[in-house]
Tab-separated table of N, CA and C and ligand atoms in Angstrom:
chain	number	residue	atom	x	y	z
A	13	MET	N	0.723	-1.259	0.114
A	13	MET	CA	-0.169	0.033	-0.074
A	13	MET	C	0.800	1.249	0.005
A	14	LYS	N	0.441	2.312	-0.686
A	14	LYS	CA	1.169	3.598	-0.717
A	14	LYS	C	1.196	4.186	0.550
A	15	GLU	N	2.242	4.823	0.780
A	15	GLU	CA	2.406	5.453	2.108
A	15	GLU	C	3.050	6.879	1.929
A	16	ARG	N	2.698	7.783	2.854
A	16	ARG	CA	3.227	9.096	2.788
A	16	ARG	C	4.117	9.482	3.882
A	17	THR	N	5.302	10.067	3.754
A	17	THR	CA	6.127	10.507	4.792
A	17	THR	C	6.587	11.999	4.537
A	18	LEU	N	7.020	12.684	5.659
A	18	LEU	CA	7.383	13.915	5.592
A	18	LEU	C	9.138	14.101	5.560
A	19	SER	N	9.455	14.950	4.549
A	19	SER	CA	10.901	14.980	4.322
A	19	SER	C	11.346	16.657	4.429
A	20	ILE	N	12.314	16.826	5.014
A	20	ILE	CA	12.875	18.269	5.175
A	20	ILE	C	14.236	18.158	4.605
A	21	ILE	N	14.505	18.989	3.855
A	21	ILE	CA	15.909	19.439	3.334
A	21	ILE	C	16.316	20.580	4.293
A	22	LYS	N	17.185	20.323	5.217
A	22	LYS	CA	17.672	21.129	6.369
A	22	LYS	C	18.425	22.380	5.876
A	23	PRO	N	18.468	23.421	6.661
A	23	PRO	CA	19.364	24.627	6.318
A	23	PRO	C	20.501	24.326	5.856
A	24	ASP	N	21.384	23.490	6.428
A	24	ASP	CA	22.819	23.235	5.885
A	24	ASP	C	22.707	22.865	4.549
A	25	CYS	N	21.852	21.945	4.119
A	25	CYS	CA	21.944	21.468	2.973
A	25	CYS	C	21.401	22.490	1.660
A	26	VAL	N	20.267	23.221	2.072
A	26	VAL	CA	19.938	24.233	1.183
A	26	VAL	C	20.930	25.240	1.022
A	27	ALA	N	21.520	25.709	1.938
A	27	ALA	CA	22.499	26.803	1.860
A	27	ALA	C	23.767	26.361	0.973
A	28	ALA	N	24.193	25.054	1.154
A	28	ALA	CA	25.223	24.405	0.284
A	28	ALA	C	24.780	24.325	-1.152
A	29	GLY	N	23.562	24.489	-1.634
A	29	GLY	CA	23.046	24.406	-2.860
A	29	GLY	C	22.727	22.916	-3.291
A	30	ASN	N	22.476	21.953	-2.305
A	30	ASN	CA	22.296	20.679	-2.579
A	30	ASN	C	20.710	20.137	-2.584
A	31	SER	N	19.934	21.160	-2.650
A	31	SER	CA	18.471	20.791	-2.604
A	31	SER	C	18.179	20.126	-3.887
A	32	GLY	N	18.593	20.526	-5.035
A	32	GLY	CA	18.181	19.664	-6.319
A	32	GLY	C	18.705	18.422	-6.305
A	33	LYS	N	20.046	18.310	-5.883
A	33	LYS	CA	20.584	16.984	-5.908
A	33	LYS	C	19.782	15.952	-4.935
A	34	VAL	N	19.275	16.299	-3.916
A	34	VAL	CA	18.538	15.602	-2.999
A	34	VAL	C	17.271	15.315	-3.650
A	35	ILE	N	16.443	16.187	-4.275
A	35	ILE	CA	15.245	15.923	-5.080
A	35	ILE	C	15.580	14.908	-6.223
A	36	ASP	N	16.549	14.902	-6.700
A	36	ASP	CA	17.007	14.037	-8.066
A	36	ASP	C	17.022	12.661	-7.325
A	37	ILE	N	17.709	12.453	-6.012
A	37	ILE	CA	18.012	11.182	-5.518
A	37	ILE	C	16.605	10.736	-5.150
A	38	LEU	N	15.868	11.473	-4.593
A	38	LEU	CA	14.398	11.032	-4.157
A	38	LEU	C	13.674	10.371	-5.379
A	39	GLU	N	13.644	11.154	-6.412
A	39	GLU	CA	12.858	10.794	-7.499
A	39	GLU	C	13.456	9.579	-8.048
A	40	SER	N	14.825	9.432	-8.403
A	40	SER	CA	15.514	8.305	-8.954
A	40	SER	C	15.277	7.186	-8.013
A	41	ASN	N	14.850	7.422	-6.749
A	41	ASN	CA	14.575	5.965	-5.919
A	41	ASN	C	13.120	5.779	-5.750
A	42	GLY	N	12.116	6.419	-6.665
A	42	GLY	CA	10.805	6.040	-6.814
A	42	GLY	C	9.828	6.825	-5.981
A	43	PHE	N	10.371	7.823	-5.160
A	43	PHE	CA	9.388	8.612	-4.349
A	43	PHE	C	8.823	9.617	-5.252
A	44	SER	N	7.315	9.791	-5.202
A	44	SER	CA	6.693	10.958	-5.704
A	44	SER	C	6.510	12.132	-4.748
A	45	ILE	N	6.736	13.425	-5.341
A	45	ILE	CA	6.654	14.458	-4.442
A	45	ILE	C	5.118	14.944	-4.552
A	46	VAL	N	4.344	14.817	-3.551
A	46	VAL	CA	2.963	15.073	-3.618
A	46	VAL	C	2.659	16.505	-2.985
A	47	ALA	N	3.607	17.161	-2.398
A	47	ALA	CA	3.597	18.463	-1.804
A	47	ALA	C	4.966	18.952	-1.541
A	48	MET	N	5.190	20.202	-1.841
A	48	MET	CA	6.689	20.788	-1.693
A	48	MET	C	6.529	22.245	-1.584
A	49	LYS	N	7.311	22.857	-0.554
A	49	LYS	CA	7.485	24.289	-0.381
A	49	LYS	C	8.706	24.584	0.303
A	50	LYS	N	9.283	25.885	-0.084
A	50	LYS	CA	10.362	26.210	0.623
A	50	LYS	C	9.978	27.412	1.765
A	51	ILE	N	10.359	27.176	2.869
A	51	ILE	CA	9.919	28.070	3.976
A	51	ILE	C	11.272	28.358	4.895
A	52	HIS	N	11.097	29.491	5.603
A	52	HIS	CA	12.065	29.924	6.641
A	52	HIS	C	11.348	29.723	8.043
A	53	MET	N	11.533	28.700	8.764
A	53	MET	CA	10.842	28.724	10.010
A	53	MET	C	11.272	29.676	11.239
A	54	THR	N	10.434	30.058	11.831
A	54	THR	CA	10.920	30.733	13.232
A	54	THR	C	11.379	29.673	14.139
A	55	LYS	N	12.125	30.231	15.102
A	55	LYS	CA	12.397	29.259	16.259
A	55	LYS	C	11.401	28.611	16.933
A	56	LYS	N	10.152	29.311	17.189
A	56	LYS	CA	8.790	28.834	17.634
A	56	LYS	C	8.231	27.686	16.838
A	57	GLN	N	8.378	27.990	15.494
A	57	GLN	CA	7.829	26.903	14.702
A	57	GLN	C	8.660	25.668	14.491
A	58	ALA	N	10.150	25.911	14.573
A	58	ALA	CA	10.909	24.702	14.835
A	58	ALA	C	10.708	24.086	16.208
A	59	GLU	N	10.654	24.748	17.187
A	59	GLU	CA	10.220	24.178	18.554
A	59	GLU	C	8.923	23.275	18.325
A	60	GLY	N	7.889	23.858	17.714
A	60	GLY	CA	6.834	22.986	17.667
A	60	GLY	C	6.888	21.673	16.926
A	61	PHE	N	7.549	21.882	15.736
A	61	PHE	CA	7.759	20.701	14.849
A	61	PHE	C	8.633	19.507	15.548
A	62	TYR	N	9.546	19.912	16.454
A	62	TYR	CA	10.340	19.207	17.244
A	62	TYR	C	10.067	18.847	18.691
A	63	ILE	N	8.717	18.973	19.065
A	63	ILE	CA	8.174	18.873	20.285
A	63	ILE	C	8.636	17.673	21.100
A	64	VAL	N	8.566	16.521	20.195
A	64	VAL	CA	8.964	15.250	20.827
A	64	VAL	C	10.283	15.150	21.338
A	65	HIS	N	11.179	16.127	21.097
A	65	HIS	CA	12.558	16.311	21.572
A	65	HIS	C	12.755	17.218	22.625
A	66	LYS	N	11.903	17.777	23.141
A	66	LYS	CA	11.638	18.964	24.100
A	66	LYS	C	12.652	18.764	25.282
A	67	GLU	N	12.615	17.487	25.712
A	67	GLU	CA	13.473	17.257	26.945
A	67	GLU	C	14.965	16.878	26.551
A	68	ARG	N	15.268	16.796	25.545
A	68	ARG	CA	16.626	16.287	24.916
A	68	ARG	C	17.505	17.457	25.213
A	69	PRO	N	18.997	17.082	25.315
A	69	PRO	CA	19.909	18.408	25.581
A	69	PRO	C	20.135	19.127	24.367
A	70	PHE	N	19.799	18.329	23.234
A	70	PHE	CA	20.194	19.087	22.013
A	70	PHE	C	18.994	20.021	21.303
A	71	TYR	N	17.767	20.113	22.088
A	71	TYR	CA	16.567	20.615	21.657
A	71	TYR	C	16.812	22.240	21.339
A	72	ASP	N	17.551	22.899	22.096
A	72	ASP	CA	17.544	24.280	21.881
A	72	ASP	C	18.645	24.503	20.701
A	73	SER	N	19.637	23.788	20.730
A	73	SER	CA	20.710	23.819	19.450
A	73	SER	C	20.021	23.460	18.268
A	74	LEU	N	19.220	22.426	18.292
A	74	LEU	CA	18.531	21.808	16.988
A	74	LEU	C	17.592	22.822	16.400
A	75	THR	N	16.697	23.400	17.314
A	75	THR	CA	15.795	24.431	16.722
A	75	THR	C	16.430	25.557	16.312
A	76	THR	N	17.407	26.078	16.829
A	76	THR	CA	18.271	27.300	16.407
A	76	THR	C	18.665	26.939	15.070
A	77	PHE	N	19.258	25.889	14.920
A	77	PHE	CA	19.881	25.328	13.645
A	77	PHE	C	18.800	25.475	12.544
A	78	MET	N	17.588	24.762	12.931
A	78	MET	CA	16.493	24.593	11.951
A	78	MET	C	15.627	25.899	11.502
A	79	SER	N	16.043	26.828	12.215
A	79	SER	CA	15.290	28.255	11.979
A	79	SER	C	16.515	29.066	11.421
A	80	GLU	N	17.798	28.643	11.324
A	80	GLU	CA	18.794	29.608	10.628
A	80	GLU	C	18.669	30.151	9.224
A	81	GLY	N	17.891	29.456	8.542
A	81	GLY	CA	17.685	29.677	7.135
A	81	GLY	C	16.550	28.652	6.494
A	82	PRO	N	16.378	28.985	5.181
A	82	PRO	CA	15.272	28.376	4.652
A	82	PRO	C	15.571	26.952	4.455
A	83	VAL	N	14.430	25.957	4.445
A	83	VAL	CA	14.410	24.625	4.271
A	83	VAL	C	13.356	24.334	2.997
A	84	VAL	N	13.464	23.281	2.578
A	84	VAL	CA	12.620	22.498	1.726
A	84	VAL	C	11.825	21.370	2.419
A	85	VAL	N	10.339	21.656	2.286
A	85	VAL	CA	9.582	20.563	3.034
A	85	VAL	C	8.776	19.876	2.013
A	86	MET	N	8.759	18.513	2.025
A	86	MET	CA	8.167	17.831	1.094
A	86	MET	C	7.255	16.747	1.739
A	87	VAL	N	6.227	16.389	0.970
A	87	VAL	CA	5.552	15.110	1.310
A	87	VAL	C	5.807	14.132	0.369
A	88	LEU	N	6.395	13.016	0.748
A	88	LEU	CA	6.646	11.808	-0.295
A	88	LEU	C	5.687	10.794	-0.259
A	89	GLU	N	5.495	10.215	-1.425
A	89	GLU	CA	4.645	8.986	-1.469
A	89	GLU	C	5.291	7.788	-2.194
A	90	LYS	N	5.090	6.610	-1.710
A	90	LYS	CA	5.719	5.399	-2.223
A	90	LYS	C	5.273	4.195	-1.360
A	91	GLU	N	5.429	3.006	-2.089
A	91	GLU	CA	5.119	1.966	-1.143
A	91	GLU	C	6.204	1.977	-0.028
A	92	ASN	N	5.939	1.566	1.308
A	92	ASN	CA	6.731	1.549	2.306
A	92	ASN	C	7.569	2.867	2.405
A	93	ALA	N	7.215	4.028	2.218
A	93	ALA	CA	7.858	5.379	2.072
A	93	ALA	C	8.585	5.640	3.349
A	94	ILE	N	7.923	5.393	4.433
A	94	ILE	CA	8.666	5.716	5.664
A	94	ILE	C	10.076	5.154	5.932
A	95	LYS	N	9.889	3.628	5.814
A	95	LYS	CA	11.171	2.958	5.954
A	95	LYS	C	11.998	3.145	4.987
A	96	ASP	N	11.536	3.231	3.760
A	96	ASP	CA	12.486	3.258	2.555
A	96	ASP	C	13.234	4.629	2.719
A	97	TYR	N	12.612	5.745	2.808
A	97	TYR	CA	13.195	6.949	2.951
A	97	TYR	C	14.271	6.968	4.160
A	98	ARG	N	14.077	6.444	5.092
A	98	ARG	CA	14.819	6.372	6.323
A	98	ARG	C	16.131	5.544	5.818
A	99	GLU	N	16.015	4.598	4.942
A	99	GLU	CA	17.243	3.927	4.651
A	99	GLU	C	17.949	4.693	3.579
A	100	LEU	N	17.198	5.474	2.714
A	100	LEU	CA	18.062	6.349	1.812
A	100	LEU	C	18.493	7.556	2.351
A	101	MET	N	18.100	8.016	3.590
A	101	MET	CA	18.670	9.155	4.263
A	101	MET	C	19.911	8.639	4.893
A	102	GLY	N	20.095	7.416	5.343
A	102	GLY	CA	21.209	6.951	6.197
A	102	GLY	C	21.067	7.440	7.785
A	103	ALA	N	21.983	6.878	8.499
A	103	ALA	CA	21.919	7.031	9.961
A	103	ALA	C	22.000	8.563	10.157
A	104	THR	N	21.406	8.882	11.682
A	104	THR	CA	21.448	10.368	12.071
A	104	THR	C	22.832	10.856	11.960
A	105	ASN	N	23.758	10.055	12.503
A	105	ASN	CA	25.220	10.623	12.498
A	105	ASN	C	25.795	10.197	11.215
A	106	PRO	N	26.168	11.357	10.529
A	106	PRO	CA	26.801	10.822	9.019
A	106	PRO	C	28.012	9.946	9.235
A	107	LYS	N	28.532	9.949	10.352
A	107	LYS	CA	29.776	8.791	10.533
A	107	LYS	C	29.345	7.422	10.437
A	108	ASP	N	28.100	7.238	10.696
A	108	ASP	CA	27.514	6.016	10.845
A	108	ASP	C	26.652	5.615	9.442
A	109	ALA	N	26.564	6.603	8.687
A	109	ALA	CA	25.870	6.531	7.358
A	109	ALA	C	26.422	5.718	6.316
A	110	LYS	N	25.599	4.802	5.812
A	110	LYS	CA	26.305	3.934	4.657
A	110	LYS	C	26.546	4.713	3.399
A	111	ASP	N	27.500	4.315	2.634
A	111	ASP	CA	28.001	5.030	1.477
A	111	ASP	C	26.779	5.148	0.625
A	112	GLY	N	26.739	6.178	-0.097
A	112	GLY	CA	25.617	6.388	-1.049
A	112	GLY	C	24.378	6.989	-0.435
A	113	THR	N	24.126	7.039	0.899
A	113	THR	CA	23.018	7.637	1.412
A	113	THR	C	23.209	9.249	1.546
A	114	ILE	N	21.991	9.780	1.425
A	114	ILE	CA	21.899	11.099	1.476
A	114	ILE	C	22.670	11.913	2.577
A	115	ARG	N	22.700	11.307	3.681
A	115	ARG	CA	23.577	11.904	4.797
A	115	ARG	C	24.894	11.611	4.491
A	116	ALA	N	25.378	10.442	4.020
A	116	ALA	CA	26.727	10.204	3.811
A	116	ALA	C	27.285	11.266	2.791
A	117	LEU	N	26.399	11.535	1.751
A	117	LEU	CA	26.738	12.607	0.696
A	117	LEU	C	26.928	13.883	1.237
A	118	PHE	N	25.810	14.280	2.056
A	118	PHE	CA	25.671	15.909	2.204
A	118	PHE	C	25.779	16.372	3.778
A	119	ALA	N	25.709	15.315	4.740
A	119	ALA	CA	25.595	15.818	6.129
A	119	ALA	C	27.022	16.193	6.543
A	120	THR	N	27.009	17.127	7.596
A	120	THR	CA	28.250	17.532	8.293
A	120	THR	C	28.628	16.895	9.434
A	121	ASP	N	27.567	16.959	10.478
A	121	ASP	CA	27.673	16.198	11.666
A	121	ASP	C	26.171	15.743	12.159
A	122	ILE	N	26.383	15.148	13.237
A	122	ILE	CA	24.892	14.530	13.862
A	122	ILE	C	23.725	15.674	13.857
A	123	GLU	N	24.033	16.854	14.049
A	123	GLU	CA	22.909	17.933	14.196
A	123	GLU	C	22.769	18.340	12.603
A	124	ARG	N	23.751	18.922	11.999
A	124	ARG	CA	23.639	19.345	10.627
A	124	ARG	C	23.706	18.212	9.595
A	125	ASN	N	22.706	17.566	9.755
A	125	ASN	CA	22.611	16.127	8.999
A	125	ASN	C	21.861	16.214	7.567
A	126	ALA	N	21.619	17.403	7.055
A	126	ALA	CA	21.192	17.389	5.733
A	126	ALA	C	19.690	17.196	5.361
A	127	VAL	N	19.178	16.115	6.173
A	127	VAL	CA	17.604	15.959	5.736
A	127	VAL	C	17.014	15.398	7.124
A	128	HIS	N	15.650	15.400	7.082
A	128	HIS	CA	14.890	15.038	8.062
A	128	HIS	C	13.937	13.961	7.425
A	129	GLY	N	13.544	12.814	8.000
A	129	GLY	CA	12.395	11.961	7.514
A	129	GLY	C	11.507	11.374	8.829
A	130	SER	N	10.242	11.401	8.587
A	130	SER	CA	9.518	10.915	9.752
A	130	SER	C	9.691	9.503	10.085
A	131	ASP	N	9.738	9.111	11.532
A	131	ASP	CA	10.312	7.824	11.859
A	131	ASP	C	9.167	6.794	12.159
A	132	SER	N	7.866	7.105	11.886
A	132	SER	CA	6.705	6.183	12.052
A	132	SER	C	5.529	6.720	11.454
A	133	LYS	N	4.454	5.874	11.198
A	133	LYS	CA	3.120	6.428	10.629
A	133	LYS	C	2.661	7.737	11.406
A	134	GLU	N	2.736	7.362	12.893
A	134	GLU	CA	2.052	8.462	13.894
A	134	GLU	C	2.876	9.722	13.575
A	135	SER	N	4.354	9.845	13.583
A	135	SER	CA	4.982	10.867	13.277
A	135	SER	C	4.726	11.516	11.967
A	136	ALA	N	4.663	10.630	10.799
A	136	ALA	CA	4.328	11.099	9.651
A	136	ALA	C	3.036	11.949	9.632
A	137	ASP	N	1.991	11.447	10.190
A	137	ASP	CA	0.678	12.222	10.101
A	137	ASP	C	0.799	13.416	10.887
A	138	PHE	N	1.553	13.517	12.046
A	138	PHE	CA	1.594	14.712	12.834
A	138	PHE	C	2.456	15.761	11.866
A	139	GLU	N	3.595	15.353	11.293
A	139	GLU	CA	4.571	16.230	10.734
A	139	GLU	C	3.998	16.455	9.306
A	140	ILE	N	3.272	15.717	8.600
A	140	ILE	CA	2.696	16.334	7.333
A	140	ILE	C	1.606	17.382	7.811
A	141	GLY	N	0.795	16.995	8.729
A	141	GLY	CA	-0.286	18.102	9.062
A	141	GLY	C	0.317	19.484	9.529
A	142	TYR	N	1.513	19.335	10.212
A	142	TYR	CA	2.210	20.561	10.635
A	142	TYR	C	2.574	21.437	9.698
A	143	PHE	N	2.748	20.978	8.267
A	143	PHE	CA	3.056	21.856	7.300
A	143	PHE	C	2.172	22.081	6.186
A	144	PHE	N	1.330	20.958	5.789
A	144	PHE	CA	0.348	20.825	4.634
A	144	PHE	C	-1.159	20.630	5.091
A	145	ASN	N	-1.895	21.172	4.344
A	145	ASN	CA	-3.395	20.776	4.493
A	145	ASN	C	-3.736	20.118	3.191
A	146	ALA	N	-4.694	19.295	3.202
A	146	ALA	CA	-5.190	18.312	2.191
A	146	ALA	C	-5.141	19.086	0.819
A	147	LEU	N	-5.512	20.449	0.700
A	147	LEU	CA	-5.517	20.958	-0.566
A	147	LEU	C	-4.347	21.273	-1.073
A	148	GLU	N	-3.327	21.208	-0.224
A	148	GLU	CA	-1.999	21.458	-1.016
A	148	GLU	C	-1.191	20.167	-1.320
A	149	MET	N	-1.918	18.980	-1.341
A	149	MET	CA	-1.402	17.841	-1.726
A	149	MET	C	-2.161	17.234	-3.010
A	150	VAL	N	-1.230	16.817	-3.975
A	150	VAL	CA	-1.701	16.306	-5.375
A	150	VAL	C	-1.752	14.802	-5.379
B	11	CMP	P1	16.371	14.391	12.785
B	11	CMP	O1	16.173	13.038	11.951
B	11	CMP	O2	15.695	15.568	11.956
B	11	CMP	O3	15.604	14.149	14.143
B	11	CMP	C1	16.252	14.907	15.244
B	11	CMP	C2	17.370	15.651	15.103
B	11	CMP	O4	17.981	16.157	16.145
B	11	CMP	C3	18.242	14.917	14.167
B	11	CMP	O5	17.728	14.676	12.951
B	11	CMP	C4	19.488	15.686	14.185
B	11	CMP	O6	19.346	16.858	13.497
B	11	CMP	C5	19.304	16.129	15.922
B	11	CMP	N1	20.007	15.437	16.713
B	11	CMP	C6	19.775	14.039	17.009
B	11	CMP	N2	20.779	13.615	17.981
B	11	CMP	C7	21.497	14.647	18.295
B	11	CMP	C8	22.713	14.683	19.081
B	11	CMP	N3	22.979	13.754	19.901
B	11	CMP	N4	23.320	15.868	19.053
B	11	CMP	C9	22.836	17.058	18.275
B	11	CMP	N5	21.757	16.853	17.485
B	11	CMP	C10	21.197	15.697	17.413
């Protein structure tokens, strides 16, 4: 069954001029882009998005990073989109990311790690709804 997941090309990756390369990798791997926009989040908006990490020591630094510049937010669709996109992204820490994954190619470190992807169906529902309404998805 087709599934949807949320992808963010993070400020480090956008600033480095790598958004197009990431989109090319996504489409080459069978993901359809059903919604996409470029936005610059406020710190408050980044805090709301990452609310599940509120108690983590990296929450303040992460939300400052995510609001430092524009991001590209997308809804991706594919069979098993959530799991397959996480595999294509690679491990959170690029040091552990397999060769050829998006993070191995474009991430700098565990925080500035180029892309985000939903980690479960529940997260995907929350995260897609955080940025898009039904009329914005094709
Ligand atoms: P992401 O997949 O977007 O989910 C949460 C983000 O927090 C993660 O990618 C990283 O950007 C960041 N993150 C996770 N673990 C750490 C950590 N130990 N130190 C700093 N940032 C982290």
